[in-house]
Short mmCIF file of C-alpha atoms and ligand atoms in Angstrom, two decimals:
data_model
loop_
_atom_site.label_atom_id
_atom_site.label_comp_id
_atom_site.label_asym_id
_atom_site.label_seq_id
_atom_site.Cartn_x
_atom_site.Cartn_y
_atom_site.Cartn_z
CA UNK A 1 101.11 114.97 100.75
CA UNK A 2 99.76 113.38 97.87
CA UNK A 3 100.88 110.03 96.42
CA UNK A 4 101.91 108.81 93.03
CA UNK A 5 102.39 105.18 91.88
CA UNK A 6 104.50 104.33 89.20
CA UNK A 7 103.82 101.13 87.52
CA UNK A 8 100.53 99.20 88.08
CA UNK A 9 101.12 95.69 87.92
CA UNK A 10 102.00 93.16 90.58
CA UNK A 11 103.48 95.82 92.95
CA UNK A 12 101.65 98.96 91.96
CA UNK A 13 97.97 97.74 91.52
CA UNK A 14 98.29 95.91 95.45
CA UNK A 15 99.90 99.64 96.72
CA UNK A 16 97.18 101.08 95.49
CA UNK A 17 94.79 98.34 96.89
CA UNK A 18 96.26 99.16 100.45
CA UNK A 19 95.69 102.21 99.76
CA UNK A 20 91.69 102.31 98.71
CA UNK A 21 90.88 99.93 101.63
CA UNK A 22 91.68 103.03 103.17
CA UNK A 23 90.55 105.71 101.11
CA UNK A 24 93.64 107.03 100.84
CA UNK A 25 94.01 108.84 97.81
CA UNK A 26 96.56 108.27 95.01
CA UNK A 27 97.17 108.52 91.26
CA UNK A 28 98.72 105.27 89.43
CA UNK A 29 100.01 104.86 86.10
CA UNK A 30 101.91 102.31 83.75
CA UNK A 31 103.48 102.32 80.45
CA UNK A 32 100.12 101.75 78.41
CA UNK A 33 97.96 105.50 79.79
CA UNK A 34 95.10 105.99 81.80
CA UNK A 35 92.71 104.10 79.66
CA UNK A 36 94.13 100.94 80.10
CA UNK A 37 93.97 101.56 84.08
CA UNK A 38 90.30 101.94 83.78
CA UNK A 39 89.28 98.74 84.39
CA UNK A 40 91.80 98.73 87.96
CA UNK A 41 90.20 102.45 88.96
CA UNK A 42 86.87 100.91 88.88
CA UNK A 43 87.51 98.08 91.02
CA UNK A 44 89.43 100.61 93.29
CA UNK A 45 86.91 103.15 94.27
CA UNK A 46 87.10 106.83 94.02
CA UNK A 47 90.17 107.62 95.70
CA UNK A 48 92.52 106.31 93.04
CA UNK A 49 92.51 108.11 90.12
CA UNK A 50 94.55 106.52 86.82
CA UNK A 51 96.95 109.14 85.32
CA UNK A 52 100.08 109.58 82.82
CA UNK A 53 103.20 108.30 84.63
CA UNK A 54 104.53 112.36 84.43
CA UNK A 55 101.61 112.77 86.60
CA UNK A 56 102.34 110.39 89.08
CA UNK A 57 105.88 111.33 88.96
CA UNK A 58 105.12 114.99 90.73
CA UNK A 59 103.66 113.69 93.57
CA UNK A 60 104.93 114.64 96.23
CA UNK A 61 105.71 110.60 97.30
CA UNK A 62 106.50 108.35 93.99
CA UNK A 63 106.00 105.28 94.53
CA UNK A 64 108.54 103.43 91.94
CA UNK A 65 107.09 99.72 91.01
CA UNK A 66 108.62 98.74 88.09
CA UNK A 67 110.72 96.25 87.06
CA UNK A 68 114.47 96.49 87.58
CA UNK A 69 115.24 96.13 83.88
CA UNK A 70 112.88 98.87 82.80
CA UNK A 71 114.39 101.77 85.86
CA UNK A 72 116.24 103.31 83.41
CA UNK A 73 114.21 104.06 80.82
CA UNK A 74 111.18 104.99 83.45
CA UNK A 75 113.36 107.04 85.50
CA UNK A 76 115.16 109.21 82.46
CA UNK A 77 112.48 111.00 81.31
CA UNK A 78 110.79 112.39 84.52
CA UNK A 79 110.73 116.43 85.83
CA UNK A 80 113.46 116.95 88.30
CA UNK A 81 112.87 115.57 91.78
CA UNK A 82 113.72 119.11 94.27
CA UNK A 83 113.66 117.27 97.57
CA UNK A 84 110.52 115.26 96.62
CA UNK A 85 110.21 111.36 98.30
CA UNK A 86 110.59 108.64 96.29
CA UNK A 87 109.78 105.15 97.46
CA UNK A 88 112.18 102.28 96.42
CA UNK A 89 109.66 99.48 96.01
CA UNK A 90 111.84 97.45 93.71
CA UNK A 91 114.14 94.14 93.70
CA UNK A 92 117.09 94.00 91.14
CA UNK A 93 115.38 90.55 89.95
CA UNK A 94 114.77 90.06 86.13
CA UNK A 95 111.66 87.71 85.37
CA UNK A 96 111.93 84.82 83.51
CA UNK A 97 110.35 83.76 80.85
CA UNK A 98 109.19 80.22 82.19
CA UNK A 99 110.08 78.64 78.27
CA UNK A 100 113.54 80.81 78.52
CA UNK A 101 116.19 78.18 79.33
CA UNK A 102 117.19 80.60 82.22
CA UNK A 103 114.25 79.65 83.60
CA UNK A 104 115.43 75.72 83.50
CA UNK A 105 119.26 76.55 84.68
CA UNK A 106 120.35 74.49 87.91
CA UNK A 107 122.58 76.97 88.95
CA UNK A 108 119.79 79.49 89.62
CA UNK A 109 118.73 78.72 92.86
CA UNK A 110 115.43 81.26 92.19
CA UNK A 111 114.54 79.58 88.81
CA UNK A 112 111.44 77.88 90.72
CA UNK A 113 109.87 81.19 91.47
CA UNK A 114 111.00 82.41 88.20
CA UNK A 115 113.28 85.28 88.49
CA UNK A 116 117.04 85.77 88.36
CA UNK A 117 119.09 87.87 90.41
CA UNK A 118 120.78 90.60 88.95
CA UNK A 119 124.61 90.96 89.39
CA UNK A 120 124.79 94.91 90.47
CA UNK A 121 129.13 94.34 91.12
CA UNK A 122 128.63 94.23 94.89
CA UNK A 123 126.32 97.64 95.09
CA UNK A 124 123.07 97.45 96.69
CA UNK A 125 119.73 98.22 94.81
CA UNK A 126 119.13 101.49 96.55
CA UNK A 127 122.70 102.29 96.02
CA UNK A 128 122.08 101.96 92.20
CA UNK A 129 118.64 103.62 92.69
CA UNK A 130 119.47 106.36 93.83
CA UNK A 131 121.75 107.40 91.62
CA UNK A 132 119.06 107.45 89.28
CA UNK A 133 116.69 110.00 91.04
CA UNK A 134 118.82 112.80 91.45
CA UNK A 135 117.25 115.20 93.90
CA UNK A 136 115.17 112.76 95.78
CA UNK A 137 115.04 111.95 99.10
CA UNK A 138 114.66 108.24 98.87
CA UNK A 139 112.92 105.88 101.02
CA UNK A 140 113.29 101.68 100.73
CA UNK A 141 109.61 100.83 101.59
CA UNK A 142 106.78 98.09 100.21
CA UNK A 143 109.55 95.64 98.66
CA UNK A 144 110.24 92.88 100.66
CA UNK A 145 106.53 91.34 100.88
CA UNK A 146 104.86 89.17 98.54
CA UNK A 147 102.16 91.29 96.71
CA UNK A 148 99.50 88.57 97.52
CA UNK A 149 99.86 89.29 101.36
CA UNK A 150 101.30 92.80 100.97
CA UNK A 151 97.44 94.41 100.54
CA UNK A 152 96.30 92.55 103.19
CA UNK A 153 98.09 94.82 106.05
CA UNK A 154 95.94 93.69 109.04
CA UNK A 155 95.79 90.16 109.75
CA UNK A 156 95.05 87.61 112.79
CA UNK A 157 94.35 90.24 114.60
CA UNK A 158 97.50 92.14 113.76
CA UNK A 159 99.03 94.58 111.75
CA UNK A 160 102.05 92.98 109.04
CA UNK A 161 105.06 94.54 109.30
CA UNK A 162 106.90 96.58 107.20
CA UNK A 163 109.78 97.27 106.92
CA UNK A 164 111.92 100.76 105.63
CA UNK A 165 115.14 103.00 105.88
CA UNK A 166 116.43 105.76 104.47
CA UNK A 167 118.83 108.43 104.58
CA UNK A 168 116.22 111.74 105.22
CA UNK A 169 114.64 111.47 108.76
CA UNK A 170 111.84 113.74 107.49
CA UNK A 171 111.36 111.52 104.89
CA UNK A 172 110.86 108.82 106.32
CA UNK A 173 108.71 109.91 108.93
CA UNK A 174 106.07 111.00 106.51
CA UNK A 175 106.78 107.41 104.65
CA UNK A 176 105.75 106.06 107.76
CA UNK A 177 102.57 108.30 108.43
CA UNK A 178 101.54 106.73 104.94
CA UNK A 179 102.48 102.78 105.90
CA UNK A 180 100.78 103.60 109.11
CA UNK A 181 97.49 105.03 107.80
CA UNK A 182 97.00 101.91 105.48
CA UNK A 183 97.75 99.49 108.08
CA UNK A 184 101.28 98.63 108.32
CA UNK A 185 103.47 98.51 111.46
CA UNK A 186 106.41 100.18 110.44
CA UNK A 187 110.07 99.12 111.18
CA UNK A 188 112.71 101.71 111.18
CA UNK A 189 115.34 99.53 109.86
CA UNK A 190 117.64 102.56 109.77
CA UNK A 191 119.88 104.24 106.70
CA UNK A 192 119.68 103.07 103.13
CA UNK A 193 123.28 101.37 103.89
CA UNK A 194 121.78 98.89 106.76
CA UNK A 195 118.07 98.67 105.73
CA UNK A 196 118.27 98.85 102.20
CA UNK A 197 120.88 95.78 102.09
CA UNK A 198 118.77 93.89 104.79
CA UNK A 199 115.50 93.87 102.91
CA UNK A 200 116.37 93.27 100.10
CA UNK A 201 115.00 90.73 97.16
CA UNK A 202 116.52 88.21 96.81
CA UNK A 203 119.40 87.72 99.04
CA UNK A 204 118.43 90.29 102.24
CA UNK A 205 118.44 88.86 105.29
CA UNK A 206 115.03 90.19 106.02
CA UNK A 207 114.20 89.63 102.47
CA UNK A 208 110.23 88.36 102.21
CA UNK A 209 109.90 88.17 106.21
CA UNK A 210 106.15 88.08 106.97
CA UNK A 211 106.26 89.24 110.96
CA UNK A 212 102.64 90.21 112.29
CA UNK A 213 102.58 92.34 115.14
CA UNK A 214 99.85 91.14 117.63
N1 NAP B 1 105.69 90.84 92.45
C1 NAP B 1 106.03 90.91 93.73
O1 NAP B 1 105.64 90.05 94.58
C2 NAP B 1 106.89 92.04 94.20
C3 NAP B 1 106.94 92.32 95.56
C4 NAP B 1 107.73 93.37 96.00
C5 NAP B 1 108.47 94.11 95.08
N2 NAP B 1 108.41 93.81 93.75
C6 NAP B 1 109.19 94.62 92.83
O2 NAP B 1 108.29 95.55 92.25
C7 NAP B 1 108.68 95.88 90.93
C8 NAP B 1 107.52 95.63 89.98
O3 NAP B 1 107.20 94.25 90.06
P1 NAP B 1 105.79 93.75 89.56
O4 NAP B 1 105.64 92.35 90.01
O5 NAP B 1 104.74 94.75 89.94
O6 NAP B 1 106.01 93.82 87.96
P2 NAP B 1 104.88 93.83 86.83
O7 NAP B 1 103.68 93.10 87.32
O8 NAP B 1 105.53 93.39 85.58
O9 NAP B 1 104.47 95.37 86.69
C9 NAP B 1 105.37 96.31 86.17
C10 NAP B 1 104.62 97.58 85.87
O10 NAP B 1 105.56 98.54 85.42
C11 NAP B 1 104.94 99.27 84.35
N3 NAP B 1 105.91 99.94 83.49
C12 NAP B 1 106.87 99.39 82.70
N4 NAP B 1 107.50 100.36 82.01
C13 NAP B 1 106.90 101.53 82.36
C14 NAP B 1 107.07 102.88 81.96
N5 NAP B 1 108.01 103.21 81.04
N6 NAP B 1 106.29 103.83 82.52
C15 NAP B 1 105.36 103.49 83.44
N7 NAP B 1 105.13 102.24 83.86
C16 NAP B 1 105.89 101.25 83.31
C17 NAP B 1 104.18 98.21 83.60
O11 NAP B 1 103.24 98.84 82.75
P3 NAP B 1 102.28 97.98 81.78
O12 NAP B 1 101.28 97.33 82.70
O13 NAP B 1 101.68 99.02 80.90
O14 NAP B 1 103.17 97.00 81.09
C18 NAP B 1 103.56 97.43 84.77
O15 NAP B 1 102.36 98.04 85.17
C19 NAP B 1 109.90 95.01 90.61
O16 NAP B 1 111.08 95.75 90.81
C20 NAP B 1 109.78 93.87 91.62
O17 NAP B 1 111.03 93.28 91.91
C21 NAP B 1 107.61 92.82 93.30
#
């Protein structure tokens, strides 16, 4: 199965960081082309490659690491997914600009780490996502860490856990061959309707919990 990353900042650039430390091959892209990746590649190592974001997109496992306010326009223009995986890696947070006023209001209780949640009228963000992959079998994986400890998977003499669900059993058992070959311990937190609400940015319950297993 070959892997795909869509989006290479924050998210995307630390996925594909797990991935190298374990020579694990995948192509990444962003909205700016391969050149601009070249810089990221070369730090990498050979086994990540920097590609169109079409390319990435017909992986066979898409990583999806952009921002909630740009899913739309990411996700509209891609080939059809046939049964292909997708991996939810998102939040529905918008980033603030830290001089937007936003980014100053008291009744934000995530202005200090600079995002805002976005109101989805009670759905969940995998609820939403899905809707706009049509086709794919959809896994909730690599969201709920903290990039700066998420390419770090084994630690104090552990492995950090991660968390994922979905609705395709299949799926998700090659979702968690891949979390298990760079690292992870995976945690079956079951469908999209449990896990995907209880891992969620910013209000999951299991939102940003850093278990090790020792
Ligand atoms: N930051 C975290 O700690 C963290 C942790 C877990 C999950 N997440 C979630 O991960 C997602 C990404 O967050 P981030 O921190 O990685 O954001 P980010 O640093 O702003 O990176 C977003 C990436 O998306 C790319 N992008 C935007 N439009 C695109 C397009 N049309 N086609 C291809 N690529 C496009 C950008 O490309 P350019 O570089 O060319 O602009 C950039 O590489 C968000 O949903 C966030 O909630 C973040």
């Amino acid at each position: 199965m070959n892997i795909g990353i869509i989006g290479a900042g924050g998210l995307g650039s630390n996925v594909a960081r797990a991935l190298a430390r374990k020579g694990i091959p995948a192509i990444i892209s962003n909205s700016r082309g391969p050149a601009s990746l070249a810089s990221l590649v070369a730090e990498l190592g050979p086994s990540i490659k920097a590609g169109t974001t079409a390319e990435a997109a017909s992986a066979d496992i898409v990583v999806v690491a952009v921002r909630w306010s740009d899913l739309g326009k990411v996700l509209g223009n891609l080939p059809a997914w046939n049964g292909r995986i997708v991996i939810d890696g998102t939040n529905p947070v918008e980033f603030l600009d830290p001089e937007s006023p936003d980014a100053k209001d008291p009744s934000n209780p995530l202005a200090a780490y600079g995002i805002k949640a976005i109101d989805l009228g009670g759905k969940y963000s995998s609820e939403v996502f899905r809707e706009l992959v049509p086709g794919a079998r959809v896994v909730k994986a690599l969201n709920h860490l903290d990039v700066r400890v998420l390419a770090e998977p084994e630690v104090s003499g552990g492995q950090r856990v991660q968390f994922y669900s979905g609705d395709d059993a299949a799926a998700k058992a090659e979702v968690r061959k891949i979390l298990e070959a760079i690292g992870y311990f995976p945690v079956d937190l079951g469908v999209l309707d449990v896990g995907g609400r209880l891992a969620e940015l910013p209000f999951g319950v299991l939102a940003a919990t850093n278990f090790i297993k020792i």
